[in-house]
Amino acid sequence: MNRATDNSHTSTDLHPKKSVTIYDYFNNTFVSFPKLLKKQKPGIECRMVIPTSSKTWRQDGVCIQYGFDKLYSRKEYTLSNYKENWLNDKLLFEYAASIDKNSKQPFFSLILTSSTHSPYTKVFEDYLIPFPDTYSEELKNYLSNVHYMDKYLGKYLNFLKENHLYHNSLIIIASDHSISNDWLKSKEEDNVSFQIPLYIVNSPQKIDKKSDYAITQADLFPTLLDLAGIDSKWRGIGNSLLCPDSILNTEKEKKRIIYREKISDIILDSDYFKGKEITK
């Protein structure tokens, strides 16, 4: 398997390894957003809600190392007439809503969606979208499923507001990973962006900065630190969305961006944070 991490890695700001699986690092010590948030807000619950089994990519083990209190997965979800291995986004958001409604507040929740995942061979709901004739069936399916995800994300956000949960907790919603134009079988002129969707629900501060820089998964960790007002020795290998351009334009920051994957590999392979004090 050539998959090293998942989007729970947004909690540590480390890049995925390219040729190993995540359980090679089960015993590593990580500096993570859940751990730092719980130091700042003792008693807050930190959880993940995922569409797969808890054993898929060994989310069960890595969640413990990242400091999440609970992992809600396909394994815990029970619906007698649902036979798929992964939860579709409709069921995933309904599942997250049922967890939110019955949990102690405030909480931090990381939700991973799945319906825009490859291989793009089916649609979850049919929509009358007038796609160009040049689009491949896979690309049409993908874009239909993006619409599907948006629809049920909207219903989830409405649920949070109607049940007075929207302003009382921090929720991160992201897709599993970026898309592949190879899977889409699309023509060059129809290729779509490789960015992944990311939603920060109830951000403690407003993010109104416009940036010309490509925002990556690595930028979420330092952004969350700044939004939550957390002072940490480890700021990650990415850059906060609240970081001024005057800093981003320095030679030091430009060089750090170039070498961020190498830095991440060294940290993972050496278990760099073991025995170190992680807060100021």
CSV table of C-alpha atoms in Angstrom, one decimal:
chain,number,residue,atom,x,y,z
A,1,MET,CA,0.0,0.0,0.0
A,2,ASN,CA,1.4,3.4,-1.0
A,3,ARG,CA,-0.6,5.4,1.4
A,4,ALA,CA,1.2,6.9,4.4
A,5,THR,CA,-1.4,9.2,6.0
A,6,ASP,CA,-4.8,10.6,5.8
A,7,ASN,CA,-6.2,14.0,6.6
A,8,SER,CA,-5.9,13.4,10.3
A,9,HIS,CA,-2.3,14.4,9.5
A,10,THR,CA,-3.7,18.0,9.3
A,11,SER,CA,-3.6,17.9,13.1
A,12,THR,CA,0.3,17.5,13.2
A,13,ASP,CA,1.4,19.5,10.1
A,14,LEU,CA,3.6,16.7,8.8
A,15,HIS,CA,3.7,15.6,5.2
A,16,PRO,CA,2.7,12.0,4.2
A,17,LYS,CA,5.6,9.6,3.6
A,18,LYS,CA,5.5,8.3,0.1
A,19,SER,CA,6.4,4.6,0.5
A,20,VAL,CA,5.3,3.5,3.9
A,21,THR,CA,2.0,3.1,5.7
A,22,ILE,CA,1.0,5.1,8.8
A,23,TYR,CA,1.2,2.3,11.2
A,24,ASP,CA,5.0,2.4,10.9
A,25,TYR,CA,4.7,5.4,13.2
A,26,PHE,CA,2.3,4.1,15.8
A,27,ASN,CA,4.8,4.5,18.6
A,28,ASN,CA,6.0,8.0,17.6
A,29,THR,CA,5.3,11.0,19.7
A,30,PHE,CA,3.5,13.8,17.9
A,31,VAL,CA,2.8,17.4,18.6
A,32,SER,CA,-0.8,17.8,17.5
A,33,PHE,CA,-3.6,20.3,17.5
A,34,PRO,CA,-5.9,18.1,19.8
A,35,LYS,CA,-3.1,17.8,22.4
A,36,LEU,CA,-2.4,21.5,22.4
A,37,LEU,CA,-6.1,22.4,22.4
A,38,LYS,CA,-6.7,20.2,25.4
A,39,LYS,CA,-3.9,21.9,27.3
A,40,GLN,CA,-5.5,25.3,26.6
A,41,LYS,CA,-9.1,24.1,27.2
A,42,PRO,CA,-9.1,21.2,29.7
A,43,GLY,CA,-12.1,19.0,29.3
A,44,ILE,CA,-12.8,19.7,25.6
A,45,GLU,CA,-13.6,16.6,23.6
A,46,CYS,CA,-11.6,16.0,20.4
A,47,ARG,CA,-12.9,13.5,17.9
A,48,MET,CA,-12.7,12.2,14.4
A,49,VAL,CA,-15.7,11.1,12.3
A,50,ILE,CA,-14.6,9.0,9.3
A,51,PRO,CA,-16.5,7.1,6.6
A,52,THR,CA,-14.3,4.0,6.7
A,53,SER,CA,-13.6,1.2,9.2
A,54,SER,CA,-11.5,2.2,12.1
A,55,LYS,CA,-8.9,-0.3,10.9
A,56,THR,CA,-8.6,1.3,7.4
A,57,TRP,CA,-5.1,2.9,7.2
A,58,ARG,CA,-5.1,2.1,11.0
A,59,GLN,CA,-6.9,5.3,12.0
A,60,ASP,CA,-7.6,3.6,15.4
A,61,GLY,CA,-4.0,3.6,16.4
A,62,VAL,CA,-2.9,6.9,15.0
A,63,CYS,CA,-5.9,8.8,16.6
A,64,ILE,CA,-4.5,7.8,20.0
A,65,GLN,CA,-1.1,9.1,19.1
A,66,TYR,CA,-2.6,12.4,17.8
A,67,GLY,CA,-4.5,12.9,21.0
A,68,PHE,CA,-8.1,12.4,19.8
A,69,ASP,CA,-10.4,11.2,22.5
A,70,LYS,CA,-12.8,9.3,20.3
A,71,LEU,CA,-12.9,7.9,16.8
A,72,TYR,CA,-16.3,7.3,15.2
A,73,SER,CA,-16.1,5.1,12.1
A,74,ARG,CA,-18.1,2.8,9.8
A,75,LYS,CA,-17.6,0.1,12.4
A,76,GLU,CA,-19.7,2.0,15.0
A,77,TYR,CA,-22.4,3.0,12.6
A,78,THR,CA,-25.3,0.6,12.4
A,79,LEU,CA,-28.0,0.6,9.7
A,80,SER,CA,-29.6,-2.7,8.9
A,81,ASN,CA,-30.2,-2.0,5.2
A,82,TYR,CA,-26.9,-0.3,4.4
A,83,LYS,CA,-24.3,-2.7,3.1
A,84,GLU,CA,-21.5,-0.5,1.7
A,85,ASN,CA,-18.1,-0.6,3.2
A,86,TRP,CA,-17.8,3.2,3.3
A,87,LEU,CA,-20.4,5.7,4.5
A,88,ASN,CA,-21.6,8.0,1.8
A,89,ASP,CA,-21.6,11.7,2.7
A,90,LYS,CA,-25.3,11.9,3.4
A,91,LEU,CA,-25.0,9.2,6.1
A,92,LEU,CA,-21.7,10.6,7.3
A,93,PHE,CA,-23.1,14.0,8.0
A,94,GLU,CA,-26.2,12.6,9.6
A,95,TYR,CA,-23.9,10.4,11.7
A,96,ALA,CA,-21.9,13.4,12.7
A,97,ALA,CA,-25.0,15.4,13.5
A,98,SER,CA,-26.3,12.6,15.9
A,99,ILE,CA,-22.9,12.6,17.6
A,100,ASP,CA,-22.8,16.3,18.0
A,101,LYS,CA,-26.3,16.6,19.4
A,102,ASN,CA,-25.6,14.1,22.2
A,103,SER,CA,-22.1,15.2,23.1
A,104,LYS,CA,-20.7,17.5,25.7
A,105,GLN,CA,-19.9,21.0,24.5
A,106,PRO,CA,-17.6,22.6,23.4
A,107,PHE,CA,-15.9,20.0,21.2
A,108,PHE,CA,-13.4,19.8,18.3
A,109,SER,CA,-14.4,17.5,15.5
A,110,LEU,CA,-12.5,16.5,12.3
A,111,ILE,CA,-14.8,15.0,9.6
A,112,LEU,CA,-13.5,13.3,6.6
A,113,THR,CA,-15.8,13.0,3.6
A,114,SER,CA,-15.6,10.2,1.0
A,115,SER,CA,-18.2,10.6,-1.8
A,116,THR,CA,-15.8,12.5,-4.1
A,117,HIS,CA,-13.2,9.7,-3.8
A,118,SER,CA,-12.0,7.7,-6.8
A,119,PRO,CA,-12.8,5.7,-8.9
A,120,TYR,CA,-15.7,8.0,-10.0
A,121,THR,CA,-17.7,5.2,-11.5
A,122,LYS,CA,-21.0,6.0,-10.0
A,123,VAL,CA,-23.1,8.9,-8.8
A,124,PHE,CA,-24.9,9.0,-5.4
A,125,GLU,CA,-27.8,11.1,-6.6
A,126,ASP,CA,-28.8,12.2,-10.1
A,127,TYR,CA,-28.8,15.9,-11.0
A,128,LEU,CA,-29.9,17.6,-14.2
A,129,ILE,CA,-26.5,19.3,-14.8
A,130,PRO,CA,-25.8,20.4,-18.4
A,131,PHE,CA,-22.2,19.1,-18.7
A,132,PRO,CA,-20.2,19.9,-21.8
A,133,ASP,CA,-20.1,17.0,-24.3
A,134,THR,CA,-16.4,16.8,-24.0
A,135,TYR,CA,-16.5,15.7,-20.4
A,136,SER,CA,-15.8,12.1,-19.6
A,137,GLU,CA,-18.4,10.0,-17.7
A,138,GLU,CA,-15.9,9.9,-14.8
A,139,LEU,CA,-15.6,13.7,-14.7
A,140,LYS,CA,-19.4,14.1,-14.9
A,141,ASN,CA,-19.7,11.6,-12.0
A,142,TYR,CA,-17.1,13.4,-10.0
A,143,LEU,CA,-18.7,16.8,-10.4
A,144,SER,CA,-22.2,15.4,-9.6
A,145,ASN,CA,-20.8,13.9,-6.4
A,146,VAL,CA,-19.2,17.3,-5.5
A,147,HIS,CA,-22.7,18.7,-5.8
A,148,TYR,CA,-24.0,15.8,-3.7
A,149,MET,CA,-21.4,16.5,-1.0
A,150,ASP,CA,-22.3,20.2,-1.0
A,151,LYS,CA,-26.0,19.5,-0.6
A,152,TYR,CA,-25.5,17.4,2.5
A,153,LEU,CA,-22.9,19.6,4.0
A,154,GLY,CA,-25.4,22.4,3.7
A,155,LYS,CA,-28.0,20.3,5.6
A,156,TYR,CA,-25.4,19.5,8.3
A,157,LEU,CA,-24.6,23.2,8.8
A,158,ASN,CA,-28.3,24.0,9.0
A,159,PHE,CA,-28.6,21.3,11.7
A,160,LEU,CA,-25.8,22.8,13.7
A,161,LYS,CA,-27.4,26.3,13.6
A,162,GLU,CA,-30.9,25.0,14.4
A,163,ASN,CA,-29.6,23.0,17.4
A,164,HIS,CA,-27.5,25.9,18.7
A,165,LEU,CA,-24.2,24.0,18.1
A,166,TYR,CA,-22.8,26.1,15.3
A,167,HIS,CA,-21.2,28.8,17.5
A,168,ASN,CA,-20.1,26.6,20.3
A,169,SER,CA,-17.6,24.2,18.8
A,170,LEU,CA,-14.8,24.0,16.2
A,171,ILE,CA,-15.4,21.6,13.3
A,172,ILE,CA,-13.0,20.9,10.4
A,173,ILE,CA,-14.4,19.2,7.3
A,174,ALA,CA,-12.1,18.0,4.6
A,175,SER,CA,-12.0,15.4,1.8
A,176,ASP,CA,-9.7,12.4,2.0
A,177,HIS,CA,-7.2,13.7,-0.5
A,178,SER,CA,-6.9,15.5,-3.8
A,179,ILE,CA,-8.4,14.1,-7.0
A,180,SER,CA,-6.6,12.3,-9.8
A,181,ASN,CA,-7.1,13.4,-13.4
A,182,ASP,CA,-5.9,9.9,-14.4
A,183,TRP,CA,-9.0,8.5,-12.7
A,184,LEU,CA,-11.2,11.1,-14.3
A,185,LYS,CA,-10.0,10.1,-17.8
A,186,SER,CA,-10.5,13.7,-18.8
A,187,LYS,CA,-9.0,15.6,-21.7
A,188,GLU,CA,-6.3,18.1,-20.9
A,189,GLU,CA,-8.6,21.1,-21.4
A,190,ASP,CA,-11.1,19.6,-19.0
A,191,ASN,CA,-8.7,18.7,-16.2
A,192,VAL,CA,-9.8,20.0,-12.9
A,193,SER,CA,-7.9,21.4,-9.9
A,194,PHE,CA,-6.0,19.2,-7.5
A,195,GLN,CA,-7.0,21.3,-4.4
A,196,ILE,CA,-9.1,19.6,-1.7
A,197,PRO,CA,-12.1,21.2,-0.1
A,198,LEU,CA,-11.6,22.5,3.4
A,199,TYR,CA,-14.2,24.0,5.8
A,200,ILE,CA,-13.4,25.5,9.2
A,201,VAL,CA,-16.8,25.8,11.0
A,202,ASN,CA,-17.0,28.4,13.7
A,203,SER,CA,-13.5,29.8,13.4
A,204,PRO,CA,-12.6,31.7,16.5
A,205,GLN,CA,-11.2,34.5,14.3
A,206,LYS,CA,-12.2,35.8,10.9
A,207,ILE,CA,-9.9,34.8,8.0
A,208,ASP,CA,-10.2,37.7,5.6
A,209,LYS,CA,-6.7,37.7,4.2
A,210,LYS,CA,-6.3,37.1,0.4
A,211,SER,CA,-3.3,35.2,-0.5
A,212,ASP,CA,-1.5,34.5,-3.8
A,213,TYR,CA,0.1,31.4,-2.3
A,214,ALA,CA,-1.2,27.9,-2.9
A,215,ILE,CA,-2.7,26.8,0.4
A,216,THR,CA,-1.8,23.2,1.3
A,217,GLN,CA,-2.7,20.7,4.0
A,218,ALA,CA,0.4,21.7,5.8
A,219,ASP,CA,-0.9,25.2,6.4
A,220,LEU,CA,-3.9,24.1,8.4
A,221,PHE,CA,-2.0,23.3,11.6
A,222,PRO,CA,-0.4,26.7,12.1
A,223,THR,CA,-3.6,28.4,11.0
A,224,LEU,CA,-5.5,26.5,13.7
A,225,LEU,CA,-2.9,27.5,16.3
A,226,ASP,CA,-3.4,31.1,15.4
A,227,LEU,CA,-7.1,30.9,15.3
A,228,ALA,CA,-7.3,29.3,18.7
A,229,GLY,CA,-4.6,31.5,20.2
A,230,ILE,CA,-2.3,28.6,21.1
A,231,ASP,CA,1.4,29.4,21.7
A,232,SER,CA,3.5,26.4,20.7
A,233,LYS,CA,7.2,25.8,20.2
A,234,TRP,CA,6.3,23.6,17.2
A,235,ARG,CA,4.7,25.7,14.5
A,236,GLY,CA,4.8,23.1,11.8
A,237,ILE,CA,6.2,23.0,8.3
A,238,GLY,CA,3.4,25.0,6.8
A,239,ASN,CA,2.3,28.7,7.1
A,240,SER,CA,-0.7,30.1,8.9
A,241,LEU,CA,-3.3,31.8,6.7
A,242,LEU,CA,-3.0,34.7,9.2
A,243,CYS,CA,0.7,35.1,8.6
A,244,PRO,CA,1.6,38.4,6.9
A,245,ASP,CA,3.0,38.4,3.4
A,246,SER,CA,6.0,40.3,4.7
A,247,ILE,CA,7.1,37.2,6.5
A,248,LEU,CA,6.1,34.8,3.8
A,249,ASN,CA,8.3,36.7,1.3
A,250,THR,CA,11.5,36.4,3.4
A,251,GLU,CA,14.2,34.1,2.1
A,252,LYS,CA,14.1,32.0,5.2
A,253,GLU,CA,10.4,31.1,4.7
A,254,LYS,CA,10.8,30.5,1.0
A,255,LYS,CA,13.6,28.1,1.7
A,256,ARG,CA,11.6,26.3,4.4
A,257,ILE,CA,8.8,25.7,2.0
A,258,ILE,CA,11.2,24.1,-0.5
A,259,TYR,CA,12.5,21.7,2.1
A,260,ARG,CA,9.3,21.1,4.1
A,261,GLU,CA,8.9,17.5,2.9
A,262,LYS,CA,12.5,16.7,3.8
A,263,ILE,CA,12.0,18.3,7.3
A,264,SER,CA,8.8,16.2,7.7
A,265,ASP,CA,10.6,13.0,6.8
A,266,ILE,CA,13.4,13.6,9.3
A,267,ILE,CA,10.9,14.3,12.1
A,268,LEU,CA,8.9,11.1,11.3
A,269,ASP,CA,11.9,8.8,10.9
A,270,SER,CA,13.8,10.1,14.0
A,271,ASP,CA,10.7,10.3,16.3
A,272,TYR,CA,11.9,13.9,16.9
A,273,PHE,CA,9.4,15.0,19.5
A,274,LYS,CA,10.0,12.0,21.9
A,275,GLY,CA,10.8,13.4,25.4
A,276,LYS,CA,10.6,17.0,24.3
A,277,GLU,CA,8.5,19.7,25.9
A,278,ILE,CA,6.1,20.9,23.3
A,279,THR,CA,4.6,24.0,24.8
A,280,LYS,CA,6.1,27.3,25.9
